[in-house]
PDB file of C-alpha atoms in Angstrom:
ATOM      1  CA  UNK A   1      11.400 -13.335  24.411  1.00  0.00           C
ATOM      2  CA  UNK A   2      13.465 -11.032  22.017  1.00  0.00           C
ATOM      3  CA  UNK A   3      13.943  -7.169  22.816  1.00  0.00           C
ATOM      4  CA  UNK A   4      12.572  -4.582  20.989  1.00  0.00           C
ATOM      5  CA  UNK A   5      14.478  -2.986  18.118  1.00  0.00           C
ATOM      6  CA  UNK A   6      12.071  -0.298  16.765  1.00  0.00           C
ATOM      7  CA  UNK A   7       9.238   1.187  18.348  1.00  0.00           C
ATOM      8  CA  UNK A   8       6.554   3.119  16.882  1.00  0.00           C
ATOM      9  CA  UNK A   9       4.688   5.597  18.829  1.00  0.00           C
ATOM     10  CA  UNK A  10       1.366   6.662  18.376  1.00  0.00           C
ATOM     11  CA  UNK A  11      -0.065  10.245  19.717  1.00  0.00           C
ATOM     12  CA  UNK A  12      -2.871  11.859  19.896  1.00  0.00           C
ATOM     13  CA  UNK A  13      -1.480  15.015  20.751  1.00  0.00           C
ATOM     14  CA  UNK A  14      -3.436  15.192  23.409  1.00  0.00           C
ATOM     15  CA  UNK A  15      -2.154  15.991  27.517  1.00  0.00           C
ATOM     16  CA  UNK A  16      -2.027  12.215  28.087  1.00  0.00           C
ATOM     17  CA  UNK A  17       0.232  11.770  24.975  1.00  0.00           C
ATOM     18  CA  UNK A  18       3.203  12.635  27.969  1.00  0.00           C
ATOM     19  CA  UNK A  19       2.316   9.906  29.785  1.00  0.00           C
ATOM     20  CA  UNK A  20       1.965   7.127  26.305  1.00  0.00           C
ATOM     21  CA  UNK A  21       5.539   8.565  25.468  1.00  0.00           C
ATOM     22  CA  UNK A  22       6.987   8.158  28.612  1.00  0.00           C
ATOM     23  CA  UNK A  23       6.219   4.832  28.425  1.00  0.00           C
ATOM     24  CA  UNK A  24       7.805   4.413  25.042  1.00  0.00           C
ATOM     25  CA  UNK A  25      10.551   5.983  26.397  1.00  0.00           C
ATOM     26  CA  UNK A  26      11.375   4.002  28.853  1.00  0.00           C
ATOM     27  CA  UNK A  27      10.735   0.885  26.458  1.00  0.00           C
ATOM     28  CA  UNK A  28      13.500   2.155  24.361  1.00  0.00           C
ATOM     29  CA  UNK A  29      15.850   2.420  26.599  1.00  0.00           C
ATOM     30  CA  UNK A  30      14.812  -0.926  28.854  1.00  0.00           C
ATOM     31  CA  UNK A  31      15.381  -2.368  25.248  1.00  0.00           C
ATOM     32  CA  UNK A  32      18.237  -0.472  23.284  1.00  0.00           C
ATOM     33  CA  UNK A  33      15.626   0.358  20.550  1.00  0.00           C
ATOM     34  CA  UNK A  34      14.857   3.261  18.341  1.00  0.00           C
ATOM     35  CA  UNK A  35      12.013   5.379  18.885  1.00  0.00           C
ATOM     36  CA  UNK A  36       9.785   6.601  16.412  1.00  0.00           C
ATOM     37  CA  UNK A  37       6.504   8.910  16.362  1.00  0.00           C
ATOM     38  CA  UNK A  38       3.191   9.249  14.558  1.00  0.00           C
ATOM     39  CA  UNK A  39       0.534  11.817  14.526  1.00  0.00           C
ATOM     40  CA  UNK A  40      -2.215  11.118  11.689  1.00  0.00           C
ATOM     41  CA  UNK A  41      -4.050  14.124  10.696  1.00  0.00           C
ATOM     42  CA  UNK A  42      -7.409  13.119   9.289  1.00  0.00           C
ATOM     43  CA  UNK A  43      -8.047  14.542   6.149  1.00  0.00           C
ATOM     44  CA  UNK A  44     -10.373  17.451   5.613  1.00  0.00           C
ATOM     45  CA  UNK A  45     -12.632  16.995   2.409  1.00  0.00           C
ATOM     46  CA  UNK A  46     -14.522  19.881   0.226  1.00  0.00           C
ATOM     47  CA  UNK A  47     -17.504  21.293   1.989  1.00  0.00           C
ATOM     48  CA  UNK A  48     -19.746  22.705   0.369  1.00  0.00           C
ATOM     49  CA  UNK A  49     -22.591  26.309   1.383  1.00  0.00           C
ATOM     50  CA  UNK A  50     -25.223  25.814  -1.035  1.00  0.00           C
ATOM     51  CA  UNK A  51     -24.127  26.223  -4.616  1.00  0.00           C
ATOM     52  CA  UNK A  52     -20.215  27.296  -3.602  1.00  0.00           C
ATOM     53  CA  UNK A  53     -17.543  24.953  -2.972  1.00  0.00           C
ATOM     54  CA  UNK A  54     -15.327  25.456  -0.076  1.00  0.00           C
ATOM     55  CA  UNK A  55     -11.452  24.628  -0.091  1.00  0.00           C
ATOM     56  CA  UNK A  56     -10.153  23.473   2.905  1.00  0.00           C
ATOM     57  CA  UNK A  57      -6.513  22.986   1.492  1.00  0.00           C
ATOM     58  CA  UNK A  58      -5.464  26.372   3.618  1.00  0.00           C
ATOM     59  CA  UNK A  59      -7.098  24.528   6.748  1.00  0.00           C
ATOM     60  CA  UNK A  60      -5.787  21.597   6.014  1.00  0.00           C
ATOM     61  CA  UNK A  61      -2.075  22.920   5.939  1.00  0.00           C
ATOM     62  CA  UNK A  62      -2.444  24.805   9.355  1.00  0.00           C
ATOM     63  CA  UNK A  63      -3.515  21.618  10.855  1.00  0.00           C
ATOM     64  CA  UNK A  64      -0.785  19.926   9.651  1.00  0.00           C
ATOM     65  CA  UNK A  65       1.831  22.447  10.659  1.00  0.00           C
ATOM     66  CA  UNK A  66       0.377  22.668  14.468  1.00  0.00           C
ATOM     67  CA  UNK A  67       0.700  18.787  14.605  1.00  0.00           C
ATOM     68  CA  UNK A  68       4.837  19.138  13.482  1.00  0.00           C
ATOM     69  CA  UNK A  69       5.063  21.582  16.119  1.00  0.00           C
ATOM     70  CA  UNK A  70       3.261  19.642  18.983  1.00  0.00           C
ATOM     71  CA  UNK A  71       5.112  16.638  17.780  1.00  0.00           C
ATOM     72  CA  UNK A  72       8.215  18.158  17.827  1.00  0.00           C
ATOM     73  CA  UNK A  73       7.814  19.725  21.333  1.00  0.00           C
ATOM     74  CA  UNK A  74       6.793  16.402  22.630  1.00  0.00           C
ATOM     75  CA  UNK A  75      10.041  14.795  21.492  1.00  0.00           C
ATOM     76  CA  UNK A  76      12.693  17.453  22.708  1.00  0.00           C
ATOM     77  CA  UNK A  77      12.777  16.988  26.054  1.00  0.00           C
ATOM     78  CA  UNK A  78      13.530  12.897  24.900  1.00  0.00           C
ATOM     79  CA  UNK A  79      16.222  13.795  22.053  1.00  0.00           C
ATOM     80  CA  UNK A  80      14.046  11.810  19.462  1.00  0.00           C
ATOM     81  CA  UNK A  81      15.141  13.368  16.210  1.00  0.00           C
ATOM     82  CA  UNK A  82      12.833  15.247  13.972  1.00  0.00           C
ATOM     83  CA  UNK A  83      13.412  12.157  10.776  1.00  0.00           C
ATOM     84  CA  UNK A  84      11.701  10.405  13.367  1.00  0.00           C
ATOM     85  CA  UNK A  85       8.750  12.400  13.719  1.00  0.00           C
ATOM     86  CA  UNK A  86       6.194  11.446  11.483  1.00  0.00           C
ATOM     87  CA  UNK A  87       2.730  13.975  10.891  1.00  0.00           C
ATOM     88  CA  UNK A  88       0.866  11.884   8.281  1.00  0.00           C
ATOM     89  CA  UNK A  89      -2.652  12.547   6.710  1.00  0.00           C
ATOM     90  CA  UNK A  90      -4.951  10.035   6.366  1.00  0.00           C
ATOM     91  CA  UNK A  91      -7.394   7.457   8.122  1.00  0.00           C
ATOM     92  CA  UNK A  92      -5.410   6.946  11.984  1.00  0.00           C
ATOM     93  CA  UNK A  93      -5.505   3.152  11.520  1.00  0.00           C
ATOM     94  CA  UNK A  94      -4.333   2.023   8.168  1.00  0.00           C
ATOM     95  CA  UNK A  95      -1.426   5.224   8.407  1.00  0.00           C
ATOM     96  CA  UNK A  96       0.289   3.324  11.607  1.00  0.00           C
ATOM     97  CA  UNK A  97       0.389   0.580  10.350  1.00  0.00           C
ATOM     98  CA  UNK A  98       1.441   1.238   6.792  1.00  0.00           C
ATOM     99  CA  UNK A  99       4.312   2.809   8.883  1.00  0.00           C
ATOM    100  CA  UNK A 100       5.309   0.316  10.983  1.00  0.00           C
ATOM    101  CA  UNK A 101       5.377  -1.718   7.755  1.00  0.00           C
ATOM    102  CA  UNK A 102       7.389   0.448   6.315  1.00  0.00           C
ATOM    103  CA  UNK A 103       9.720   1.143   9.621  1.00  0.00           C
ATOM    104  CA  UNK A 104       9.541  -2.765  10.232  1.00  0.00           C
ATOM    105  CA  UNK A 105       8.643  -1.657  13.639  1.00  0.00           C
ATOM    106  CA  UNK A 106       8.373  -4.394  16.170  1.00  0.00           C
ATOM    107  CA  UNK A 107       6.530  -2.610  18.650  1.00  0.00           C
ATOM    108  CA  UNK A 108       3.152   0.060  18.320  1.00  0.00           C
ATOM    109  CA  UNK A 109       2.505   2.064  21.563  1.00  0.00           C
ATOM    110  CA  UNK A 110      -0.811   3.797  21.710  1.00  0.00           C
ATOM    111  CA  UNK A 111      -2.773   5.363  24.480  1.00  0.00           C
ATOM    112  CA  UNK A 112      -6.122   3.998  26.006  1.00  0.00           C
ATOM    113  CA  UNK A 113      -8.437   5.556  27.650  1.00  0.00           C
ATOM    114  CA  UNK A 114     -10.586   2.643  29.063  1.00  0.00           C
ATOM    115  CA  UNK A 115     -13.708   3.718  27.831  1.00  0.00           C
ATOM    116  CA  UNK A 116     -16.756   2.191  28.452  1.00  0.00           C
ATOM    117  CA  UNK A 117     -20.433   1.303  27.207  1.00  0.00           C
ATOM    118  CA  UNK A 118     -21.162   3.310  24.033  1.00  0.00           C
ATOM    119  CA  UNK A 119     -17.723   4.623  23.335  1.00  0.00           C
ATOM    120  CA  UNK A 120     -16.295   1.019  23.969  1.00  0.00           C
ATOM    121  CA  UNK A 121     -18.723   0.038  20.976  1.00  0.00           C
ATOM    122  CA  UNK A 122     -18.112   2.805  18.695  1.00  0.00           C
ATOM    123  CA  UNK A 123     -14.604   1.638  18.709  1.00  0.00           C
ATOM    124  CA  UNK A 124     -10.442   3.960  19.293  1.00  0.00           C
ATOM    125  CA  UNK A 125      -7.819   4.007  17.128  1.00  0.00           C
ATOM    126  CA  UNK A 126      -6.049   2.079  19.805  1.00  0.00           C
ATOM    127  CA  UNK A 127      -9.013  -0.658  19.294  1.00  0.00           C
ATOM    128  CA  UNK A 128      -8.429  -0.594  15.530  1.00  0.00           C
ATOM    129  CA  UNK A 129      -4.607  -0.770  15.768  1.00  0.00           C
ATOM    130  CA  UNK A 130      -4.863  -3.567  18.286  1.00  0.00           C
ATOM    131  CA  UNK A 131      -7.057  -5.398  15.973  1.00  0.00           C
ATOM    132  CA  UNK A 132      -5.284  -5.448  12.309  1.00  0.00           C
ATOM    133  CA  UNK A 133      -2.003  -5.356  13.748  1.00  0.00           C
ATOM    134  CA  UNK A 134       0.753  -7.859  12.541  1.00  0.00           C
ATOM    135  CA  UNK A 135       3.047  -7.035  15.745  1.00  0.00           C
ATOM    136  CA  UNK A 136       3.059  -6.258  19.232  1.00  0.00           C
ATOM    137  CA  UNK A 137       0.957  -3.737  20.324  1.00  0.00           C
ATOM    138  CA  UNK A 138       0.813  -1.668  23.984  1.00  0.00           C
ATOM    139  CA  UNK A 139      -1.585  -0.137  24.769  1.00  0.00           C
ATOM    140  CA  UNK A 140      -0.639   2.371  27.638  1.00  0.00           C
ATOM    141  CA  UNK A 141      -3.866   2.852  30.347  1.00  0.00           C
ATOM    142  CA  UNK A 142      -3.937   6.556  30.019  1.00  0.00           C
ATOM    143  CA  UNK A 143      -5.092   8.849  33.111  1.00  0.00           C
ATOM    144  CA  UNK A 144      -7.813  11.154  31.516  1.00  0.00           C
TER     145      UNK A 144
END
């Protein structure tokens, strides 16, 4: 079995991301590798009230600029670099990957939250990730 060169991370931004990144964290170091993060931000479309369009671009750009933040206060306390802190918008699934591609990352780590019944069905990101991946994937049992 090879080591790990680059890991990808993927958070929620949630209070279990601590636990997916400490994880990664200790990954990295177990494996000399470099450690990279992801937020996706799903994108906002036009609503619409009746007869008058909405823009949501103003939204849209506070959104993004809480997730840099969050990100970026996740990753102090670790050293990770802000060039590797990556707030993307977009559909979750296809936006990890596309940047593991593109980061030839050997390694995805996403949380799990072990859900059952009807939100096993519905599906995660973690689920989705898992499932088109063309790498490794760990998904970290998160305590909710």
């Amino acid at each position: 079995m090879t080591n790990y060169t680059q890991i990808l991370v993927s958070l929620d931004l949630s209070e279990e991301s601590k636990q997916v990144l400490e994880r990664a964290v200790t990954l990295a170091s177990a494996n000399n590798a470099k450690l990279s993060l992801v937020h996706v931000v799903e994108p906002l479309t036009f609503a619409y009230g009746g007869d008058i369009p909405v823009d949501l671009t103003e939204i849209q750009e506070q959104l993004q600029t809480q997730a840099n933040e969050q990100l970026a206060l996740l990753a102090k306390p670790h050293n990770i670099p802000a060039d590797a802190q990556n707030v993307l918008v977009g559909q979750p699934v296809a936006e990890i990957h596309e940047l593991a591609d593109q980061l030839s990352a050997d390694l995805i780590v996403v949380g799990s939250h072990g859900r059952k019944g009807l939100a096993l069905l519905l599906g995660s990101t973690a689920n989705g990730v898992l499932h088109g991946a063309k790498r490794d994937v760990l998904a970290v049992r998160v305590q909710d």
